[in-house]
Structure formats: C-alpha cells, structure tokens
Tab-separated table of C-alpha atoms in Angstrom:
chain	number	residue	atom	x	y	z
A	147	MET	CA	-17.958	-159.046	-71.661
A	148	GLU	CA	-14.870	-159.441	-74.005
A	149	THR	CA	-13.277	-162.727	-74.292
A	150	SER	CA	-9.536	-162.261	-74.119
A	151	LEU	CA	-7.750	-164.323	-76.621
A	152	MET	CA	-4.511	-163.201	-75.045
A	153	ASN	CA	-5.115	-165.298	-71.965
A	154	ALA	CA	-3.556	-168.234	-73.855
A	155	SER	CA	-0.157	-169.014	-72.662
A	156	PRO	CA	2.900	-168.406	-75.175
A	157	GLU	CA	2.974	-172.291	-75.535
A	158	ALA	CA	-0.288	-172.399	-77.343
A	159	PHE	CA	1.531	-171.000	-80.338
A	160	ASP	CA	4.500	-173.359	-80.267
A	161	GLU	CA	3.362	-175.085	-83.346
A	162	ILE	CA	3.548	-172.059	-85.556
A	163	ARG	CA	5.623	-169.262	-83.786
A	164	PRO	CA	9.160	-168.048	-84.627
A	165	TYR	CA	12.157	-169.332	-82.684
A	166	ARG	CA	12.864	-167.588	-79.316
A	167	ASP	CA	16.311	-166.354	-78.391
A	168	GLU	CA	16.832	-169.202	-75.938
A	169	GLU	CA	16.506	-171.617	-78.921
A	170	VAL	CA	18.796	-170.125	-81.128
A	171	ARG	CA	22.108	-171.980	-80.346
A	172	GLU	CA	20.384	-175.326	-80.512
A	173	VAL	CA	18.875	-174.545	-83.998
A	174	VAL	CA	22.136	-173.239	-85.210
A	175	GLU	CA	24.054	-176.107	-84.209
A	176	ARG	CA	21.462	-178.328	-85.903
A	177	LEU	CA	21.780	-176.442	-89.200
A	178	THR	CA	25.535	-176.845	-89.304
A	179	LYS	CA	25.189	-180.661	-89.030
A	180	ASP	CA	22.233	-180.896	-91.388
A	181	ALA	CA	23.440	-183.018	-94.380
A	182	GLU	CA	20.576	-181.774	-96.610
A	183	PHE	CA	21.203	-178.178	-95.761
A	184	LYS	CA	24.941	-178.513	-96.653
A	185	LYS	CA	24.142	-180.329	-99.823
A	186	ALA	CA	21.695	-177.443	-100.752
A	187	ILE	CA	24.584	-174.964	-100.255
A	188	LEU	CA	26.795	-177.081	-102.443
A	189	ARG	CA	24.199	-177.090	-105.118
A	190	PHE	CA	23.848	-173.325	-104.986
A	191	LYS	CA	27.570	-172.398	-104.758
A	192	PHE	CA	29.227	-175.284	-106.684
A	193	PRO	CA	26.558	-176.704	-108.876
A	194	LYS	CA	29.109	-178.628	-111.070
A	195	LEU	CA	30.733	-180.420	-108.041
A	196	ALA	CA	27.554	-181.190	-106.037
A	197	ASN	CA	27.219	-184.692	-107.466
A	198	SER	CA	30.879	-185.366	-107.914
A	199	LEU	CA	33.323	-187.421	-105.841
A	200	LEU	CA	34.323	-184.109	-104.271
A	201	ALA	CA	30.835	-183.653	-102.810
A	202	LEU	CA	31.500	-185.322	-99.528
A	203	PRO	CA	34.801	-183.454	-98.538
A	204	LEU	CA	33.101	-180.235	-99.831
A	205	ALA	CA	30.088	-180.863	-97.521
A	206	TRP	CA	32.482	-181.264	-94.569
A	207	LEU	CA	34.092	-178.080	-95.458
A	208	VAL	CA	30.898	-176.198	-95.737
A	209	GLY	CA	29.788	-177.534	-92.346
A	210	ARG	CA	33.056	-176.201	-90.940
A	211	GLU	CA	32.662	-172.886	-92.392
A	212	LEU	CA	29.089	-172.605	-91.390
A	213	SER	CA	30.014	-173.460	-87.777
A	214	LYS	CA	32.800	-170.627	-87.929
A	215	ARG	CA	30.581	-168.055	-89.470
A	216	LEU	CA	27.634	-168.647	-87.030
A	217	ALA	CA	29.647	-169.028	-83.895
A	218	LYS	CA	28.567	-165.692	-82.522
A	219	ILE	CA	24.788	-166.123	-83.386
A	220	ASN	CA	23.162	-166.268	-80.041
A	221	THR	CA	19.973	-164.448	-80.481
A	222	ILE	CA	17.508	-163.578	-83.269
A	223	HIS	CA	18.939	-160.017	-83.383
A	224	ASP	CA	22.374	-161.382	-83.844
A	225	LEU	CA	21.144	-163.271	-86.784
A	226	GLN	CA	19.327	-160.359	-88.326
A	227	VAL	CA	22.511	-157.959	-87.906
A	228	TYR	CA	24.476	-160.861	-89.629
A	229	VAL	CA	21.954	-160.968	-92.476
A	230	GLU	CA	21.934	-157.089	-92.770
A	231	SER	CA	25.365	-157.163	-94.359
A	232	TYR	CA	24.346	-159.621	-96.885
A	233	MET	CA	21.284	-157.665	-97.667
A	234	ALA	CA	23.149	-154.483	-98.328
A	235	GLU	CA	25.503	-156.392	-100.578
A	236	MET	CA	22.516	-157.946	-102.449
A	237	ILE	CA	20.992	-154.476	-102.942
A	238	ALA	CA	24.296	-153.109	-104.178
A	239	ASN	CA	24.824	-156.111	-106.682
A	240	THR	CA	21.409	-156.725	-107.917
A	241	THR	CA	19.470	-153.371	-107.907
A	242	GLN	CA	19.952	-149.885	-109.326
A	243	GLY	CA	18.653	-148.334	-106.174
A	244	PHE	CA	16.490	-149.049	-103.275
A	245	SER	CA	13.948	-146.590	-101.830
A	246	VAL	CA	11.540	-146.270	-99.003
A	247	GLU	CA	8.371	-144.029	-98.725
A	248	GLY	CA	5.813	-143.411	-95.981
A	249	LEU	CA	7.489	-144.962	-93.067
A	250	GLU	CA	7.764	-141.425	-91.358
A	251	ASN	CA	3.946	-141.581	-91.069
A	252	LEU	CA	4.125	-144.744	-88.724
A	253	LYS	CA	4.947	-144.413	-84.982
A	254	ALA	CA	8.193	-146.233	-84.141
A	255	ASP	CA	7.087	-147.538	-80.846
A	256	GLU	CA	3.842	-149.168	-82.125
A	257	SER	CA	3.263	-152.441	-83.756
A	258	TYR	CA	1.332	-152.876	-87.099
A	259	LEU	CA	-0.137	-155.540	-89.378
A	260	PHE	CA	1.488	-154.979	-92.636
A	261	ILE	CA	-0.320	-156.269	-95.673
A	262	SER	CA	1.621	-156.206	-98.821
A	263	ASN	CA	1.317	-157.206	-102.516
A	264	HIS	CA	3.255	-160.343	-103.228
A	265	ARG	CA	5.779	-160.686	-105.937
A	266	ASP	CA	8.783	-162.602	-104.565
A	267	ILE	CA	8.877	-165.427	-101.984
A	268	ALA	CA	11.769	-164.273	-99.864
A	269	MET	CA	12.573	-160.605	-100.972
A	270	ASP	CA	9.162	-159.091	-100.364
A	271	PRO	CA	9.430	-159.446	-96.572
A	272	ALA	CA	13.265	-159.101	-96.657
A	273	PHE	CA	12.995	-155.590	-98.346
A	274	VAL	CA	10.218	-154.552	-95.844
A	275	ASN	CA	12.374	-155.659	-92.953
A	276	TYR	CA	15.595	-153.988	-94.433
A	277	ALA	CA	13.469	-150.757	-94.774
A	278	LEU	CA	12.497	-150.843	-91.147
A	279	HIS	CA	15.851	-152.006	-89.762
A	280	VAL	CA	17.903	-149.233	-91.489
A	281	LYS	CA	15.607	-146.691	-89.972
A	282	GLY	CA	16.015	-148.101	-86.404
A	283	ARG	CA	12.557	-149.699	-86.378
A	284	ASN	CA	11.957	-153.230	-85.134
A	285	THR	CA	11.665	-155.836	-87.804
A	286	VAL	CA	8.484	-157.950	-88.624
A	287	ARG	CA	7.351	-161.535	-87.922
A	288	ILE	CA	6.832	-163.108	-91.323
A	289	ALA	CA	3.833	-165.176	-92.329
A	290	ILE	CA	4.905	-168.054	-94.510
A	291	GLY	CA	3.106	-170.917	-95.829
A	292	ASP	CA	4.007	-174.548	-94.782
A	293	ASN	CA	4.136	-175.566	-98.350
A	294	LEU	CA	7.568	-173.979	-98.402
A	295	LEU	CA	8.900	-175.797	-95.265
A	296	LYS	CA	8.993	-179.355	-96.560
A	297	LYS	CA	12.629	-179.535	-95.626
A	298	ASN	CA	13.675	-179.450	-91.852
A	299	TYR	CA	16.576	-177.032	-92.605
A	300	VAL	CA	14.194	-174.661	-94.408
A	301	ASN	CA	11.796	-174.753	-91.457
A	302	ASP	CA	14.653	-173.877	-89.248
A	303	LEU	CA	16.064	-171.111	-91.328
A	304	MET	CA	12.776	-169.420	-91.722
A	305	ARG	CA	11.703	-169.675	-88.067
A	306	LEU	CA	15.133	-168.332	-87.075
A	307	ASN	CA	14.489	-165.230	-89.233
A	308	LYS	CA	11.244	-164.504	-87.257
A	309	SER	CA	8.749	-166.434	-89.719
A	310	PHE	CA	5.620	-168.107	-88.232
A	311	ILE	CA	3.872	-170.820	-90.207
A	312	VAL	CA	0.425	-170.498	-92.166
A	313	GLN	CA	-0.817	-174.070	-92.156
A	314	ARG	CA	-2.105	-174.271	-95.608
A	315	SER	CA	-1.745	-178.187	-95.895
A	316	ALA	CA	-4.561	-178.563	-93.210
A	317	LYS	CA	-7.105	-181.097	-94.426
A	318	GLY	CA	-10.851	-181.018	-93.960
A	319	VAL	CA	-13.067	-178.077	-92.916
A	320	ARG	CA	-12.575	-178.582	-89.146
A	321	GLN	CA	-8.803	-178.961	-89.317
A	322	MET	CA	-8.731	-175.812	-91.498
A	323	MET	CA	-10.778	-173.649	-89.322
A	324	ALA	CA	-8.792	-174.555	-86.280
A	325	ALA	CA	-5.480	-173.792	-88.137
A	326	PHE	CA	-6.936	-170.301	-89.254
A	327	ASN	CA	-8.143	-169.524	-85.610
A	328	LEU	CA	-4.825	-170.332	-84.266
A	329	LEU	CA	-3.190	-168.152	-86.904
A	330	SER	CA	-5.616	-165.297	-86.262
A	331	ARG	CA	-5.029	-165.606	-82.297
A	332	TYR	CA	-1.320	-165.536	-82.934
A	333	ILE	CA	-1.518	-162.407	-85.135
A	334	HIS	CA	-3.558	-160.554	-82.515
A	335	HIS	CA	-1.263	-161.837	-79.580
A	336	SER	CA	1.983	-160.571	-81.389
A	337	ILE	CA	0.508	-157.178	-82.131
A	338	LYS	CA	-1.492	-156.396	-78.930
A	339	GLU	CA	0.439	-158.496	-76.359
A	340	GLU	CA	4.064	-158.532	-77.406
A	341	ASN	CA	4.013	-155.211	-79.596
A	342	HIS	CA	5.603	-157.021	-82.303
A	343	SER	CA	4.585	-156.154	-86.054
A	344	ILE	CA	3.538	-158.759	-88.622
A	345	TRP	CA	3.988	-159.029	-92.310
A	346	ILE	CA	1.664	-160.982	-94.378
A	347	ALA	CA	0.875	-161.119	-98.219
A	348	GLN	CA	-2.509	-159.842	-99.488
A	349	LYS	CA	-3.354	-163.342	-100.862
A	350	GLU	CA	-1.938	-166.870	-100.905
A	351	GLY	CA	0.783	-167.101	-103.705
A	352	ARG	CA	2.673	-164.493	-105.705
A	353	ALA	CA	0.828	-162.219	-108.201
A	354	LYS	CA	2.480	-163.771	-111.166
A	355	ASP	CA	0.535	-161.762	-113.784
A	356	GLY	CA	1.416	-158.372	-112.219
A	357	ILE	CA	-2.229	-157.960	-110.811
A	358	ASP	CA	-2.301	-157.239	-107.030
A	359	ARG	CA	-5.493	-158.149	-105.354
A	360	THR	CA	-6.365	-158.598	-101.733
A	361	ASP	CA	-8.129	-161.837	-100.791
A	362	PRO	CA	-11.091	-161.114	-98.499
A	363	ALA	CA	-10.564	-164.489	-96.861
A	364	ILE	CA	-7.255	-163.167	-95.267
A	365	ILE	CA	-9.209	-160.385	-93.810
A	366	LYS	CA	-11.916	-162.716	-92.471
A	367	MET	CA	-9.133	-164.808	-90.831
A	368	PHE	CA	-7.992	-161.671	-88.979
A	369	TYR	CA	-11.557	-161.320	-87.364
A	370	MET	CA	-11.661	-164.901	-86.257
A	371	ALA	CA	-9.983	-164.428	-82.958
A	372	GLU	CA	-12.264	-161.628	-81.903
A	373	LYS	CA	-15.450	-162.842	-83.391
A	374	LYS	CA	-17.183	-163.481	-80.015
A	375	SER	CA	-15.479	-160.656	-78.300
A	376	GLY	CA	-18.300	-158.265	-78.488
A	377	LYS	CA	-16.421	-155.977	-80.664
A	378	SER	CA	-17.672	-154.724	-84.085
A	379	PHE	CA	-15.838	-155.961	-87.144
A	380	GLY	CA	-14.596	-152.329	-87.718
A	381	GLU	CA	-13.231	-152.133	-84.116
A	382	CYS	CA	-11.339	-155.310	-84.671
A	383	ILE	CA	-9.749	-153.954	-87.895
A	384	ALA	CA	-8.786	-150.769	-86.259
A	385	GLY	CA	-7.200	-152.600	-83.328
A	386	LEU	CA	-4.951	-154.508	-85.584
A	387	LYS	CA	-3.524	-151.216	-87.240
A	388	ILE	CA	-3.593	-152.681	-90.707
A	389	VAL	CA	-0.980	-150.869	-92.891
A	390	PRO	CA	-0.962	-151.542	-96.734
A	391	VAL	CA	2.540	-151.890	-98.322
A	392	ALA	CA	3.437	-151.786	-102.124
A	393	LEU	CA	6.547	-153.400	-103.212
A	394	SER	CA	7.654	-152.280	-106.656
A	395	TYR	CA	10.308	-154.146	-108.709
A	396	GLU	CA	11.435	-152.527	-111.974
A	397	TYR	CA	12.297	-155.990	-113.153
A	398	ASP	CA	11.365	-159.368	-111.810
A	399	PRO	CA	14.216	-161.968	-111.703
A	400	LEU	CA	11.429	-164.662	-112.245
A	401	ASP	CA	9.676	-162.935	-115.016
A	402	ILE	CA	10.266	-165.690	-117.612
A	403	ASP	CA	9.453	-168.482	-115.148
A	404	LYS	CA	6.185	-166.921	-114.170
A	405	SER	CA	5.267	-166.416	-117.779
A	406	ARG	CA	5.970	-169.966	-118.710
A	407	GLU	CA	3.901	-171.125	-115.829
A	408	LEU	CA	0.920	-169.017	-116.863
A	409	VAL	CA	1.192	-169.906	-120.430
A	410	GLN	CA	1.278	-173.629	-119.606
A	411	ILE	CA	-1.724	-173.172	-117.273
A	412	GLU	CA	-3.611	-171.464	-120.092
A	413	GLN	CA	-2.868	-174.024	-122.647
A	414	GLU	CA	-2.903	-177.249	-120.529
A	415	GLY	CA	-4.971	-176.478	-117.656
A	416	HIS	CA	-2.455	-177.075	-114.894
A	417	TYR	CA	1.241	-176.549	-113.822
A	418	ALA	CA	3.297	-179.039	-111.865
A	419	LYS	CA	6.143	-177.658	-109.815
A	420	SER	CA	9.367	-179.648	-109.620
A	421	GLU	CA	10.721	-180.851	-106.359
A	422	PHE	CA	13.086	-177.937	-105.686
A	423	GLU	CA	11.303	-175.388	-107.667
A	424	ASP	CA	10.395	-173.097	-104.588
A	425	ILE	CA	13.946	-173.176	-103.233
A	426	THR	CA	15.310	-172.533	-106.568
A	427	SER	CA	12.893	-169.506	-107.040
A	428	ILE	CA	14.161	-168.209	-103.622
A	429	ALA	CA	17.738	-168.353	-104.660
A	430	GLN	CA	16.947	-166.784	-108.076
A	431	GLY	CA	15.051	-164.086	-106.539
A	432	ILE	CA	17.731	-163.121	-104.161
A	433	ALA	CA	20.622	-163.231	-106.915
A	434	GLY	CA	18.558	-162.021	-109.962
A	435	PHE	CA	18.657	-158.437	-111.401
A	436	LYS	CA	15.861	-156.234	-110.128
A	437	GLY	CA	16.525	-152.766	-111.314
A	438	LYS	CA	15.088	-150.160	-109.026
A	439	VAL	CA	13.187	-151.415	-106.087
A	440	GLN	CA	10.641	-149.377	-103.695
A	441	VAL	CA	8.912	-150.173	-100.520
A	442	ALA	CA	6.048	-147.809	-99.885
A	443	PHE	CA	4.012	-147.821	-96.469
A	444	GLY	CA	0.485	-146.709	-96.574
A	445	GLN	CA	-1.812	-145.264	-93.923
A	446	PRO	CA	-3.254	-147.475	-91.102
A	447	LEU	CA	-6.854	-148.478	-91.523
A	448	GLY	CA	-9.500	-146.999	-88.996
A	449	LYS	CA	-12.793	-148.750	-87.953
A	450	ASN	CA	-15.327	-147.609	-90.687
A	451	TYR	CA	-15.358	-150.995	-92.543
A	452	ALA	CA	-18.574	-153.038	-92.556
A	453	ASP	CA	-17.003	-156.278	-93.737
A	454	ALA	CA	-13.875	-158.022	-95.288
A	455	ASP	CA	-14.678	-156.825	-98.786
A	456	ALA	CA	-14.564	-153.342	-97.807
A	457	VAL	CA	-11.203	-153.848	-96.081
A	458	ALA	CA	-9.696	-155.559	-99.088
A	459	ALA	CA	-10.989	-152.753	-101.334
A	460	GLU	CA	-9.139	-150.261	-99.141
A	461	VAL	CA	-6.042	-152.186	-99.138
A	462	ASP	CA	-6.103	-152.594	-102.985
A	463	ARG	CA	-6.783	-148.909	-103.317
A	464	GLN	CA	-3.775	-147.935	-101.240
A	465	ILE	CA	-1.331	-150.500	-102.828
A	466	ARG	CA	-2.514	-149.235	-106.358
A	467	GLN	CA	-1.704	-145.661	-105.427
A	468	LEU	CA	1.435	-146.596	-103.645
A	469	TYR	CA	2.884	-148.782	-106.378
A	470	LYS	CA	5.832	-147.257	-108.285
A	471	LEU	CA	5.340	-147.492	-112.009
A	472	TYR	CA	8.789	-147.915	-113.815
A	473	PRO	CA	9.780	-147.555	-117.471
A	474	SER	CA	9.423	-151.342	-117.772
A	475	ASN	CA	5.716	-150.985	-117.068
A	476	TYR	CA	5.056	-148.385	-119.436
A	477	LEU	CA	7.129	-149.775	-122.291
A	478	ALA	CA	5.335	-153.121	-121.853
A	479	LEU	CA	2.046	-151.421	-122.269
A	480	GLU	CA	3.279	-149.703	-125.397
A	481	ALA	CA	4.572	-152.849	-126.774
A	482	LEU	CA	1.155	-154.623	-126.416
A	483	ASN	CA	-0.379	-151.709	-128.242
A	484	GLU	CA	-2.732	-151.126	-125.371
A	485	ALA	CA	-1.902	-147.650	-124.430
A	486	GLU	CA	-5.126	-146.426	-125.898
A	487	ASP	CA	-5.733	-142.904	-125.012
A	488	PHE	CA	-2.987	-143.024	-122.308
A	489	THR	CA	0.110	-140.979	-123.056
A	490	ILE	CA	3.292	-143.016	-122.500
A	491	PRO	CA	5.984	-141.047	-120.901
A	492	THR	CA	9.196	-140.436	-122.866
A	493	PHE	CA	12.293	-142.457	-121.971
A	494	ASP	CA	15.756	-142.136	-123.058
A	495	ALA	CA	17.459	-144.539	-125.602
A	496	ARG	CA	19.392	-146.433	-122.809
A	497	THR	CA	16.257	-147.164	-120.942
A	498	LYS	CA	14.527	-148.379	-123.987
A	499	ALA	CA	17.454	-150.494	-125.001
A	500	GLU	CA	17.521	-152.142	-121.629
A	501	PHE	CA	14.013	-153.037	-121.855
A	502	THR	CA	14.341	-154.413	-125.261
A	503	GLN	CA	17.442	-156.448	-124.381
A	504	ARG	CA	15.513	-157.892	-121.321
A	505	LEU	CA	12.551	-158.826	-123.538
A	506	ALA	CA	14.809	-160.508	-125.936
A	507	THR	CA	15.806	-163.025	-123.252
A	508	CYS	CA	12.347	-164.221	-123.149
A	509	PRO	CA	11.321	-167.221	-125.373
A	510	GLU	CA	8.832	-166.264	-128.085
A	511	ASP	CA	6.125	-168.389	-126.784
A	512	TYR	CA	6.006	-166.610	-123.512
A	513	LYS	CA	6.701	-162.800	-124.808
A	514	GLN	CA	2.993	-161.901	-124.788
A	515	GLN	CA	2.517	-163.130	-121.109
A	516	TRP	CA	5.875	-161.511	-120.013
A	517	LEU	CA	4.632	-158.205	-121.379
A	518	LYS	CA	1.307	-158.443	-119.608
A	519	LEU	CA	3.343	-159.077	-116.308
A	520	TYR	CA	4.899	-155.676	-116.714
A	521	ALA	CA	1.967	-153.819	-118.351
A	522	ASN	CA	-0.681	-154.865	-115.845
A	523	PRO	CA	0.255	-152.607	-112.885
A	524	VAL	CA	-0.311	-149.504	-115.243
A	525	LYS	CA	-3.619	-150.891	-116.230
A	526	ASN	CA	-4.540	-151.580	-112.830
A	527	TYR	CA	-3.588	-148.062	-111.721
A	528	LEU	CA	-5.702	-146.754	-114.565
A	529	GLY	CA	-8.678	-148.837	-113.359
A	530	ARG	CA	-8.694	-150.981	-116.486
A	531	LEU	CA	-8.464	-154.292	-114.678
C-alpha cells in the first residue's frame, strides 16, 4: 500500500516554505523598518554616501519611499506584478534580446519540476519566471540555499518571491538526511498536491567554468519522499514531470569574478568569500551587461530510468542540446586555439570587436580561465568534456 507523503499538514513545511498571501503585509511592513535592508539599499544606490553623515537621514527617506512603493503589495501575485516592470526594464537595459523556446510543448494547467543549469544566483530563476509570466503561465517556487539567507531581510525578500529553503548548513548525517527528506516531501507536495511548479538548479553552486553537469545527489533527493511508497524509481521520476531547462547568456556579468576565483583555487587550493560577496554578486548579475539571453524548455522525463545517474545523464543531454551557443562561445574557443577540426562560424567585424573589447577588460592573469568559461559550452556540446 502506498504511503502518502501528502498527508502531512501544510504546517509541516513552515520551516522552509515560501510566504503565503496572508503573511505578505506583515513581512512587507517588517522590511520597510529593517535597518540592515535600508542600509543595503543605500550601499547599492548611493555607495559614496552610505557611510557618511547623511546615511541616517537617507535611510529614513529610503524607509519612507519603500513604504510608499510597497503600500499596495498585499499578495504574492501583487509583488510579482510589481517586480515584472523592473524585470522588463532590466531586460531592456542589460540585454540585447531575450528569447524563449519550448514552452509551447508544456501544458499550461500542469505543474513541473524544472531543473536548469546554473550561471547566476538571482537571474536564472528570474528569467525562467519571466518567460512563464509573459506567456500567462504560473510562476515557479524557487529552491535557494540557506547560505544566501544569512540576513533576515534577504530571507524575507526571497520567501516573498516564492523561494523555499534548501538547508545546506545542516550538520551531521542525521540532520542532513532529515533536511533532504523534508525538502523532497515539500517538492512532491508542491507539484502533486498544490499543482505548483518548482525550479531547482542541477547542482549546488553555479557552473563558474561554463560546464553544466547535473549532480545525481539532487535526483536521489527527489526520490527520498517516495522511497517506501512501493513505486519504482522510474515511476517516481515520471510523477514529478521533470523538465530540463537551459539558460544561455551571451556574456556573464560576473565572468571576471568567476575567473579570478577559479584561478585562486587552482593556485592556492581555496577561495574565501567576503562577507557581502553573494549580495554583491546578485546586484552585479542584475545590473551587468548580458548580451543576448535565452531560456529553452525541454521535454518532460518519462519513467524509463533505472537510477539517479540515468536521470542526470538525460537532463545533461537535453541541456546540452538546448543550450544556445553565441559568438562569444565560438570566439573564445578560437582564441584558445582549440577549434581543432571544428569550423568556427564566420562573424562580422562588430561582433568580433565587441568580444575583443570584453576580453580586454579582464586582467591578464585571468584571461585563460575567462576564455575557458566561454569556450567550454562549445566543447561540451561537441562531447569534448
């Protein structure tokens, strides 16, 4: 007899779930009074004044402006409609075009488990959500690691925007297994009981080297909730309606930062993040130039999979095929002299000049790694990684 994980009350997921509509006003009011949140806005909008004598009156003005702008935010939908205008503005100002493929193959009234490659902390799920929203589809609930939620205001902001928490900081085997089991149950509950889609990255952390690979441990976590249900592994996978998603950026706003980190790890064996590095990365990813951006949705996985490795391989295969290769990818491969027997497409002088100018902004010590970041998707597509 199947054990129903869905018998759990909604309160069972309070520790990790997104906020509900009835909680929105309280959280919004809390944010407008949060001193750290206002200080973070000051640092972003007025970096030269954030530590000056004007900081206190400016923080008061920020709080008043927040209260005014968020006065009509009473539900999660209200917030996402509010955010939509900023997304449209961001796309207009930081990209040279945003395209969506494959969504027509997915049913509008069904929920899915979207597994995507991971290049940007905030923009990956934001672009997926925007692609769904402009087509009249429901947006997703977003898996986010608790390592990004060290500040109370960040926790509130993320959970207001339909994020749920992946408890990566759990210590010890027993605590980690309990956290993964709760996460697995929540994903099943969201998709099957609440008909609400989920977005999750294919592995922990961004693919800073441009190589997209699915961690089989993520797939094993999905299965945990139904391990004792009597269902086969394949049936469990089919029931989740897993859809691979490929996010392709012509240019990465954090390409130099990622290259520097990888070079430092290679030379020194480790890399230590600064206190506000993740928050800075989020802001830089939002505001930085991205060139063309594409979100491509794949086909839902069926039940013919024996284990997590087989599922991971299929997700990788689809993402590899869906990934949009841009001139930046081909020109980086050419610059590395690794084209071998592969013919690089021909690009106009303007496109080449743009790439050359971008490369010139990278410090000499990191250029080789920078080029690899852009070239690796081509090598991955060709099966050379």
